[in-house]
Coordinates of N, CA and C in Angstrom, one line a residue:
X1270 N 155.2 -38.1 49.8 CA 154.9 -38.9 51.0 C 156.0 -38.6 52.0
X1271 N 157.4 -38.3 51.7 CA 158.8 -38.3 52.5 C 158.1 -37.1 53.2
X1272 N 157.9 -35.8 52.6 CA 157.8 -34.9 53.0 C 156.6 -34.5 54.0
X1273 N 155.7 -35.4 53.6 CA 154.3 -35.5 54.3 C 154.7 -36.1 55.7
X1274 N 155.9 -36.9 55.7 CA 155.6 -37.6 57.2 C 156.8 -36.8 57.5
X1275 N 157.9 -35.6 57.3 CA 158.8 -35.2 58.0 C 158.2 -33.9 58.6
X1276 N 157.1 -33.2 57.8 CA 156.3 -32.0 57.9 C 155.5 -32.1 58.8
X1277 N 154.6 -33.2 59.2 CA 153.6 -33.6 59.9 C 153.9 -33.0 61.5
X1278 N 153.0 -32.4 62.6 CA 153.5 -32.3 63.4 C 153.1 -33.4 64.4
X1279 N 154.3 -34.4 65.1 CA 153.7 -35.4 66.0 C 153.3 -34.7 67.5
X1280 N 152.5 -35.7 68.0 CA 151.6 -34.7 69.4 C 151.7 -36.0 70.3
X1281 N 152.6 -35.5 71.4 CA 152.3 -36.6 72.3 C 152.6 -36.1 73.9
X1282 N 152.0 -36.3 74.3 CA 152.4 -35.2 75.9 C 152.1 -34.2 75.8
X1283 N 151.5 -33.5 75.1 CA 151.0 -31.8 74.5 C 152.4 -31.6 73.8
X1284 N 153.1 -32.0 73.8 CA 154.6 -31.0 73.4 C 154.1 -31.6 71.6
X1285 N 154.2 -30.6 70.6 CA 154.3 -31.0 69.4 C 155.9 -30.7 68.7
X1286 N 156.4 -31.5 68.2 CA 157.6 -31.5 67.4 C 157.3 -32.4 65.8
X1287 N 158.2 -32.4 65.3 CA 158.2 -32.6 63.9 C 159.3 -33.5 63.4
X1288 N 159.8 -34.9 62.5 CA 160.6 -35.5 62.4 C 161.5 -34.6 61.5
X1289 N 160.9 -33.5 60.7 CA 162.0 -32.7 59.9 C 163.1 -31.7 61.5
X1290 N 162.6 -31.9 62.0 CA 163.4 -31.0 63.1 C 164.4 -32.0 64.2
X1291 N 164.4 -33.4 63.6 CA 165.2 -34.2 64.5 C 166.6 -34.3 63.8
X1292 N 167.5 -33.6 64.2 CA 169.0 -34.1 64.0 C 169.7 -35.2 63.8
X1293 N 170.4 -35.9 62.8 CA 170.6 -36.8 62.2 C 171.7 -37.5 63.7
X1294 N 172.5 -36.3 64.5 CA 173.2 -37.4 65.9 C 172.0 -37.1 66.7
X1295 N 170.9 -36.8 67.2 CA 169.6 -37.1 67.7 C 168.7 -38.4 67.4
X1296 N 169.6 -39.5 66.3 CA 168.6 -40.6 66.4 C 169.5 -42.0 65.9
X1297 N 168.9 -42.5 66.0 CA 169.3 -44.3 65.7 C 168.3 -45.1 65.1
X1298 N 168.9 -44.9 63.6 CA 168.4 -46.1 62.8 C 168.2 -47.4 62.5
X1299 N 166.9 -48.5 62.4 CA 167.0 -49.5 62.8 C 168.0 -50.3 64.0
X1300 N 167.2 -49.1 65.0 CA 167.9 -49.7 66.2 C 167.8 -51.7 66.6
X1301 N 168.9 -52.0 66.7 CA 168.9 -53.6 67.1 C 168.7 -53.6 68.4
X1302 N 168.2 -54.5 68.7 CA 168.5 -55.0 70.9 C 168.1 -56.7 70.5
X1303 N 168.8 -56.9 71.5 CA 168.6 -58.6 72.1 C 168.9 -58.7 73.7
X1304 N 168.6 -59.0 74.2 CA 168.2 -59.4 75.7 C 167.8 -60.7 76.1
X1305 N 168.0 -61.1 77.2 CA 168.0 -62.5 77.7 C 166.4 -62.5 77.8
X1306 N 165.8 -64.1 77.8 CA 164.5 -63.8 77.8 C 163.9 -65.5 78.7
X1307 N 163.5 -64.5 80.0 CA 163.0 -65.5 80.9 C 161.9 -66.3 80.1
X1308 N 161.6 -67.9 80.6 CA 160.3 -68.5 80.2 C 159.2 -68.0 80.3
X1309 N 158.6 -68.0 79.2 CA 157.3 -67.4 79.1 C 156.2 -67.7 78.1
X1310 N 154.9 -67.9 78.5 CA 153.7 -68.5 77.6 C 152.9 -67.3 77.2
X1311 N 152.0 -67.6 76.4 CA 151.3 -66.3 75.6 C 150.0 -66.5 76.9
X1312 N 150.0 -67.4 77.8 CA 149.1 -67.0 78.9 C 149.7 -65.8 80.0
X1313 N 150.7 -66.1 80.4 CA 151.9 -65.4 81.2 C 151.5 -63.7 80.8
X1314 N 151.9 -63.1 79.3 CA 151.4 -62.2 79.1 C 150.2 -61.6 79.0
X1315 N 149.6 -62.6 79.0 CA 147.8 -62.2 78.6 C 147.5 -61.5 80.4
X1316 N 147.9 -62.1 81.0 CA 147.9 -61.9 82.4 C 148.3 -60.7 83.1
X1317 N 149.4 -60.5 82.7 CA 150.4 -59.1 82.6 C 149.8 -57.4 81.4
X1318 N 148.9 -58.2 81.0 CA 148.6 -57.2 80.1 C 146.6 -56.9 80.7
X1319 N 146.3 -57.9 81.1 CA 145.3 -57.8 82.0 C 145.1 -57.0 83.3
X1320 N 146.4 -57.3 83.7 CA 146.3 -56.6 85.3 C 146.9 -55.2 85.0
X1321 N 147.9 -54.7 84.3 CA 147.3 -53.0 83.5 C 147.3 -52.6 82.5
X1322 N 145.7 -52.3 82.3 CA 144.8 -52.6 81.3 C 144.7 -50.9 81.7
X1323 N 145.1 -50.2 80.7 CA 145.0 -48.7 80.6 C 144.0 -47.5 79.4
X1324 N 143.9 -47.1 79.5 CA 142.8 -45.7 78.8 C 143.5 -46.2 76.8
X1325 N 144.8 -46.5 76.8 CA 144.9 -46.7 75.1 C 144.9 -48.2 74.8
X1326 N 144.6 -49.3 75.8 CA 144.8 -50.6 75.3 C 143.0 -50.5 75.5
X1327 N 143.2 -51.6 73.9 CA 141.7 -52.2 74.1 C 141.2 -52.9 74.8
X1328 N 140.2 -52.8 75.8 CA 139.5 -54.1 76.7 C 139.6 -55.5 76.0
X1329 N 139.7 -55.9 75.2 CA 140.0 -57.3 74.9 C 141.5 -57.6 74.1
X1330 N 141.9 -56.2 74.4 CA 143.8 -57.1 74.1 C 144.5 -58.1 74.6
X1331 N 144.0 -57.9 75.7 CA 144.3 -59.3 76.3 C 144.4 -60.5 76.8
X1332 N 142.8 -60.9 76.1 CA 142.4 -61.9 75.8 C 143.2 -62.3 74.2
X1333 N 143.2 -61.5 73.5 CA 143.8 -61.5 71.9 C 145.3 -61.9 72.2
X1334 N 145.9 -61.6 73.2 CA 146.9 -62.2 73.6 C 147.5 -63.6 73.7
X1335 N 146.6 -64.0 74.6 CA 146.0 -65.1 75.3 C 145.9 -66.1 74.2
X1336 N 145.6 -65.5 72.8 CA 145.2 -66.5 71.4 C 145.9 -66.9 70.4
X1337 N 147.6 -66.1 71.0 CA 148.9 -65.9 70.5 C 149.1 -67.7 71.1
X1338 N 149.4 -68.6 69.7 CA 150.2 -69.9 69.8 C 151.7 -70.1 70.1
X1339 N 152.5 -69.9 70.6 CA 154.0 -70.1 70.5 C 154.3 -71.5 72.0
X1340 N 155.0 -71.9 71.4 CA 155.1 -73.1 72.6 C 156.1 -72.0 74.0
X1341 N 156.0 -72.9 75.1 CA 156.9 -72.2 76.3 C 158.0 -71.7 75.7
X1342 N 158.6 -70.6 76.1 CA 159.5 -69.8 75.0 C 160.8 -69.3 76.1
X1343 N 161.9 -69.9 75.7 CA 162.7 -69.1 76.6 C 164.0 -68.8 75.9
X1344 N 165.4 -68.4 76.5 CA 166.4 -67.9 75.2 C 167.1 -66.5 74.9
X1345 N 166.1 -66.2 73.8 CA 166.4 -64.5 73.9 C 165.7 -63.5 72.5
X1346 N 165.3 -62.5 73.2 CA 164.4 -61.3 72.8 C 165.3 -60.5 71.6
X1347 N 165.4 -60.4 70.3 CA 166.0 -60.1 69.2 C 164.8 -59.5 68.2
X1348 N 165.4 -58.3 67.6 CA 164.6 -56.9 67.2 C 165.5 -56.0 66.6
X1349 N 164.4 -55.1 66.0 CA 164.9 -54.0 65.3 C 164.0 -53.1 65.7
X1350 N 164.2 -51.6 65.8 CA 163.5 -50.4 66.5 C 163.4 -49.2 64.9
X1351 N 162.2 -49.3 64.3 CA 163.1 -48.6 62.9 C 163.6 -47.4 63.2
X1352 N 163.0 -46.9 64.3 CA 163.8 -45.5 64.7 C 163.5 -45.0 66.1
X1353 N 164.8 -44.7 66.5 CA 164.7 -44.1 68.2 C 165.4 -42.7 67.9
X1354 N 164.6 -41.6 68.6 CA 165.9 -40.4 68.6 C 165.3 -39.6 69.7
X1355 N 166.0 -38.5 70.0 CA 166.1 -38.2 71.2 C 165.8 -36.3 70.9
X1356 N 164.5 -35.2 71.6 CA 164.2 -34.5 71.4 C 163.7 -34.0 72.2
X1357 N 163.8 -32.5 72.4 CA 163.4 -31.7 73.4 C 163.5 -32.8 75.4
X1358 N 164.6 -33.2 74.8 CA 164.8 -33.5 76.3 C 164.6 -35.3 76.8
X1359 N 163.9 -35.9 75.4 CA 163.1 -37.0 75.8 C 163.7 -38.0 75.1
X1360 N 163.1 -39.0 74.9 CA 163.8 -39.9 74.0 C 162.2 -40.8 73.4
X1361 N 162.2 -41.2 72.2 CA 160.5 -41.4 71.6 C 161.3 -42.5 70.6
X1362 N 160.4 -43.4 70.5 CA 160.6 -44.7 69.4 C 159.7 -44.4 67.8
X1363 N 160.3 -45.0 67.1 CA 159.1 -45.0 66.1 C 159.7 -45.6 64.8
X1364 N 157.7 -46.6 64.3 CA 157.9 -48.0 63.8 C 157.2 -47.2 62.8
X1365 N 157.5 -47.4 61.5 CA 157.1 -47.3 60.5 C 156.2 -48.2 59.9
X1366 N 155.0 -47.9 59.7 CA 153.8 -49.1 58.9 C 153.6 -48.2 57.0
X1367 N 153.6 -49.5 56.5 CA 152.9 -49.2 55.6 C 151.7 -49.6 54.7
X1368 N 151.4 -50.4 56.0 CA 149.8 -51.0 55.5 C 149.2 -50.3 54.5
X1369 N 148.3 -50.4 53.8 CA 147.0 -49.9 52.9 C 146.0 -50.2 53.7
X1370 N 145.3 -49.7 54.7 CA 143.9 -49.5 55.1 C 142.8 -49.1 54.0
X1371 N 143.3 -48.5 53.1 CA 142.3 -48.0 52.4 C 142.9 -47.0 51.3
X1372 N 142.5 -45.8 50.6 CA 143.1 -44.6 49.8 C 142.5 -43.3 50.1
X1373 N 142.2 -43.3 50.9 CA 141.4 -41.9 51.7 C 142.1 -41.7 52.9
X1374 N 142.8 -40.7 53.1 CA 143.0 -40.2 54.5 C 142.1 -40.7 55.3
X1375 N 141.1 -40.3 55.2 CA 140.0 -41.2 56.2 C 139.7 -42.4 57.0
X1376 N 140.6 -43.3 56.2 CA 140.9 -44.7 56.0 C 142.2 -45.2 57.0
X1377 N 142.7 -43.5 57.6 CA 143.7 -43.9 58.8 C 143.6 -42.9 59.5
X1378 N 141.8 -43.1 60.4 CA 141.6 -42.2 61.7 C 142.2 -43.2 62.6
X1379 N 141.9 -42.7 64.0 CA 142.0 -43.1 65.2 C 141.2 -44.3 65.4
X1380 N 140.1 -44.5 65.4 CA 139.9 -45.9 65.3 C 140.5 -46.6 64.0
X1381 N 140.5 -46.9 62.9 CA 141.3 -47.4 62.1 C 142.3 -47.9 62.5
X1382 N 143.1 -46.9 63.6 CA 145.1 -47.2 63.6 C 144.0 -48.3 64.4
X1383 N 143.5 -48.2 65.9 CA 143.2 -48.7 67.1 C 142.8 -50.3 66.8
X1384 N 142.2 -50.4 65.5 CA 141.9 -51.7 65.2 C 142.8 -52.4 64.8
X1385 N 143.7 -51.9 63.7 CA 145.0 -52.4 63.1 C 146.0 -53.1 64.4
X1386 N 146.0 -52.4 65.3 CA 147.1 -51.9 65.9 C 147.0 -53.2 67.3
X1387 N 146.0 -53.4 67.0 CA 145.0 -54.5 67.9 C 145.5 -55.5 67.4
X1388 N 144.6 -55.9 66.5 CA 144.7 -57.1 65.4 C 145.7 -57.3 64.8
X1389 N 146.5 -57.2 65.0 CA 148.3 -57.2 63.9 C 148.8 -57.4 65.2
X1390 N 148.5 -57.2 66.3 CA 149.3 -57.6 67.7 C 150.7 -56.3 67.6
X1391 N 150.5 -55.3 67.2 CA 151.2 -54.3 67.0 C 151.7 -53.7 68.3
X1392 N 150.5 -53.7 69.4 CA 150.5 -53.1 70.7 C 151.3 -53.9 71.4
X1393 N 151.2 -55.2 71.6 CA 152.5 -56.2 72.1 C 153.8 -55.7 71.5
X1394 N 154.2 -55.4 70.0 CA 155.5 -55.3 69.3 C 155.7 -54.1 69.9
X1395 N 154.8 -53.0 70.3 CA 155.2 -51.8 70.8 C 155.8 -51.7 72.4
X1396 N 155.1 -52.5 73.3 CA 155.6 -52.8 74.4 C 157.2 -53.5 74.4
X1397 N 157.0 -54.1 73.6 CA 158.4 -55.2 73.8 C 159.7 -54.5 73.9
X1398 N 159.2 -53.3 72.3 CA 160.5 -52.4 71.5 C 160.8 -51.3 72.7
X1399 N 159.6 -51.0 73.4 CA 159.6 -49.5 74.9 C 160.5 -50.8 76.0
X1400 N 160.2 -51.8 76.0 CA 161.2 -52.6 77.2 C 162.7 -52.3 76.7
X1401 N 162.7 -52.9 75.7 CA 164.3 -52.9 75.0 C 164.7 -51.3 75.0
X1402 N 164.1 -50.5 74.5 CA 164.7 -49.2 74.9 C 164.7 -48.1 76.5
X1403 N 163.8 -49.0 77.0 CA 163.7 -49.0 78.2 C 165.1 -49.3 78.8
X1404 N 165.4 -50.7 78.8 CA 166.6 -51.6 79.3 C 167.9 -50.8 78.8
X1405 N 168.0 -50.6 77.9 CA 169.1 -50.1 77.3 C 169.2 -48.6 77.7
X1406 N 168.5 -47.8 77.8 CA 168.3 -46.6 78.4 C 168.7 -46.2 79.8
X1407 N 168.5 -47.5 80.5 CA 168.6 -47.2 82.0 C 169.9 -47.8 82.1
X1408 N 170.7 -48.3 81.3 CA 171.7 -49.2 81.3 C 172.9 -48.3 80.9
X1409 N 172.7 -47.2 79.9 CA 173.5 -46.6 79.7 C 173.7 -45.2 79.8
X1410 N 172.4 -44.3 80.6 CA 172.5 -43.4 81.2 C 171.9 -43.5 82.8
X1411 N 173.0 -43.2 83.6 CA 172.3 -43.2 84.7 C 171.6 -42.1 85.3
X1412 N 170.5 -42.5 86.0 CA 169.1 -41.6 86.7 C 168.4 -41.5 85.4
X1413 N 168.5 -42.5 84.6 CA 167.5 -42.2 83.8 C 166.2 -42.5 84.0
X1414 N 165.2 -41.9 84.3 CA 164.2 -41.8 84.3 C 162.8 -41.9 83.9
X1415 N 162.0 -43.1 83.6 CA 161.3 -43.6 82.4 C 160.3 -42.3 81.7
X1416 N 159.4 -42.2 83.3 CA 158.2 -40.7 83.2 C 158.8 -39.8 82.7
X1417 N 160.2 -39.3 83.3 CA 160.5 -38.2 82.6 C 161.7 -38.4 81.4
X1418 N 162.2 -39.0 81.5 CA 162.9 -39.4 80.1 C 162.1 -39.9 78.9
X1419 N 161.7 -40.8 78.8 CA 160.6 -41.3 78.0 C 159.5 -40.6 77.2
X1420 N 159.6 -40.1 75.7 CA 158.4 -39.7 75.2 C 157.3 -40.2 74.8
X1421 N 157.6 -41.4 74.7 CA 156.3 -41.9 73.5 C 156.8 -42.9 72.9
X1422 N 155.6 -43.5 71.9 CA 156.0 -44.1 70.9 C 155.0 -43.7 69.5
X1423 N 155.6 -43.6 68.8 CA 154.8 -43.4 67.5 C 154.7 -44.1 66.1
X1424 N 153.6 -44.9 65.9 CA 153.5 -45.7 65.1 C 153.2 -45.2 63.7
X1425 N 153.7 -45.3 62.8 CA 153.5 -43.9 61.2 C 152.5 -44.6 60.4
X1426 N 151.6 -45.0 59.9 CA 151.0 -45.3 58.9 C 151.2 -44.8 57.5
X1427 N 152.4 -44.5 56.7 CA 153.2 -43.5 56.3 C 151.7 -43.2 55.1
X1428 N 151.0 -44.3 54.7 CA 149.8 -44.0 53.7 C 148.7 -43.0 54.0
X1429 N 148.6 -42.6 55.1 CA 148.0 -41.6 55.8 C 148.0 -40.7 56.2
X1430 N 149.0 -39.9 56.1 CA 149.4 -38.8 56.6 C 149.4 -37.5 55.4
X1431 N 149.0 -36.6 56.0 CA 148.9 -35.6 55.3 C 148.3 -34.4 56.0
X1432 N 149.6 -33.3 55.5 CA 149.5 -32.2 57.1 C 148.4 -31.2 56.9
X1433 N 147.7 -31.2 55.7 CA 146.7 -30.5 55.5 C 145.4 -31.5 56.3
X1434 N 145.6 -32.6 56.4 CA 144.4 -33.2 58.1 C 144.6 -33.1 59.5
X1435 N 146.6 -33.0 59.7 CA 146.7 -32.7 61.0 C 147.3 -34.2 61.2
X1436 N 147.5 -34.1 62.6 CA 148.3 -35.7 63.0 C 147.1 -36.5 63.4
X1437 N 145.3 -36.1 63.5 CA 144.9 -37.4 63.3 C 144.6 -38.1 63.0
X1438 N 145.4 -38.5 61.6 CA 144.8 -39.5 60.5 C 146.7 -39.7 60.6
X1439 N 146.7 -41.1 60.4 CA 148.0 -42.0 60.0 C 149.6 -42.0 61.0
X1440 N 148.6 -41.8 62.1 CA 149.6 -41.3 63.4 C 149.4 -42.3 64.8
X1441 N 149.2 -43.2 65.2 CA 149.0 -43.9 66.6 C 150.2 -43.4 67.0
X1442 N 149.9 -42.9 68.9 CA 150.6 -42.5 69.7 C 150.1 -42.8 70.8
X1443 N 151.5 -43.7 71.7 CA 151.0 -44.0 72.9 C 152.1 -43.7 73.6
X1444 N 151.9 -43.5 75.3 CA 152.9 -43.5 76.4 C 152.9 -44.6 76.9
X1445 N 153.2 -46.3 77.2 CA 152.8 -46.7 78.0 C 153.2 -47.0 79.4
X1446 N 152.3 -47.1 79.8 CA 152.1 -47.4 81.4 C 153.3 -47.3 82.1
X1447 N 154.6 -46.6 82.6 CA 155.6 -47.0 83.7 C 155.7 -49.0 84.2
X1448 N 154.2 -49.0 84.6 CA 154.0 -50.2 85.7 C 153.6 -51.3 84.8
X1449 N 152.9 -51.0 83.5 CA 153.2 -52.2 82.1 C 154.2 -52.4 81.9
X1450 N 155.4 -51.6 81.7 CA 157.1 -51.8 81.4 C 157.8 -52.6 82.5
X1451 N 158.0 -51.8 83.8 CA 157.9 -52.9 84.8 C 157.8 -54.2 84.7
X1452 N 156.7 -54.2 85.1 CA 155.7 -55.7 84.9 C 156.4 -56.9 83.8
X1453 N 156.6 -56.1 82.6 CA 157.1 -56.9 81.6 C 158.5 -57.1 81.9
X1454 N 159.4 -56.0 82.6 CA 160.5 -56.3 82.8 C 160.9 -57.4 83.7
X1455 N 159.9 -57.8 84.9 CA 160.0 -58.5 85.9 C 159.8 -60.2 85.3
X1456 N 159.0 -60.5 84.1 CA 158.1 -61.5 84.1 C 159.5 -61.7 82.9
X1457 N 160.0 -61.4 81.6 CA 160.6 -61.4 80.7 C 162.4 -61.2 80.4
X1458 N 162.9 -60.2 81.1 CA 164.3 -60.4 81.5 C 164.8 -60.7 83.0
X1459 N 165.3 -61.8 83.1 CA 166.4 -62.3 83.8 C 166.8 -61.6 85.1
X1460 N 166.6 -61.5 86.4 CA 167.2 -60.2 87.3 C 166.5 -59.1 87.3
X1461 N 165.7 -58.8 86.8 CA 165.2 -57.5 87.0 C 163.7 -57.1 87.8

């Protein structure tokens, strides 16, 4: 399985690279962040996730949002990133799953991740982890650049993977939106 997901080649932007070719000072393990965290209701984001609403979010994510119970929430934003590293120029996150969808490669296409990824409110956890590395990014290199700095995010289904299928089974990969990160930055940290 180790080998299956260092072998695999990830595809995001057309550029394909491979986690066996990332250099051990090229990355950060269980990256931590905490950040101050303006008040905020699971309506507040439903709203925010509504207004851009892009080609990899599902049409009703953000109603699924909206269904998120947490009382008004304010204080601060605390996390772990299982892995950030930095390649061919970019910098790319990535969250390790190990769900069981099933025992068949098959069992972790693209729609599979898209449902999971939905339903587990994964796509919110992904946004949150791209702010936090966002924030920290722009905080500690300057002209950094999100479009062009920013690779990706890649979510592993580590049960699915297998290089003899290719990266589309057990692989979700998204960019998101510049103006979704924004957005979130504006409504969720403090000043910005």
């Amino acid at each position: 399985m180790i080998n299956n997901v260092l072998s695999i080649p990830l595809e995001i932007k057309t550029e394909a690279l491979t986690l066996s070719s990332v250099h051990c000072k090229d990355r950060l393990n269980e990256m931590e962040f905490y950040y101050p965290l303006n008040p905020i209701t699971p309506r507040q984001l439903e709203k925010i996730f509504a207004d851009h609403e892009g080609i990899e979010l599902p049409a009703a994510f953000p109603d699924r949002i909206g269904t998120l119970t947490f009382p008004f929430s304010r204080g601060f934003m605390k996390g772990y990133i299982d892995m950030v590293f930095h390649e061919k120029g970019r910098y790319y996150l990535v969250d390790w799953k190990s769900n069981l969808l099933g025992t068949r490669v098959e069992d972790y296409s693209k729609d599979a991740l898209n449902t999971v990824m939905s339903n587990d409110f994964y796509i919110l956890q992904y946004h949150l982890y791209t702010l936090a590395l966002y924030q920290y990014l722009r905080i500690r290199l300057p002209g950094f650049d999100y479009e062009k700095d920013f690779g990706g995010v890649f979510y592993i289904f580590i049960r699915g993977i297998d290089p003899d299928c290719g990266p589309e089974f057990g692989i979700y990969k998204d960019f998101p939106s510049p103006e979704l990160i924004h957005a979130l930055a504006r409504a969720l940290i403090p000043g910005c």
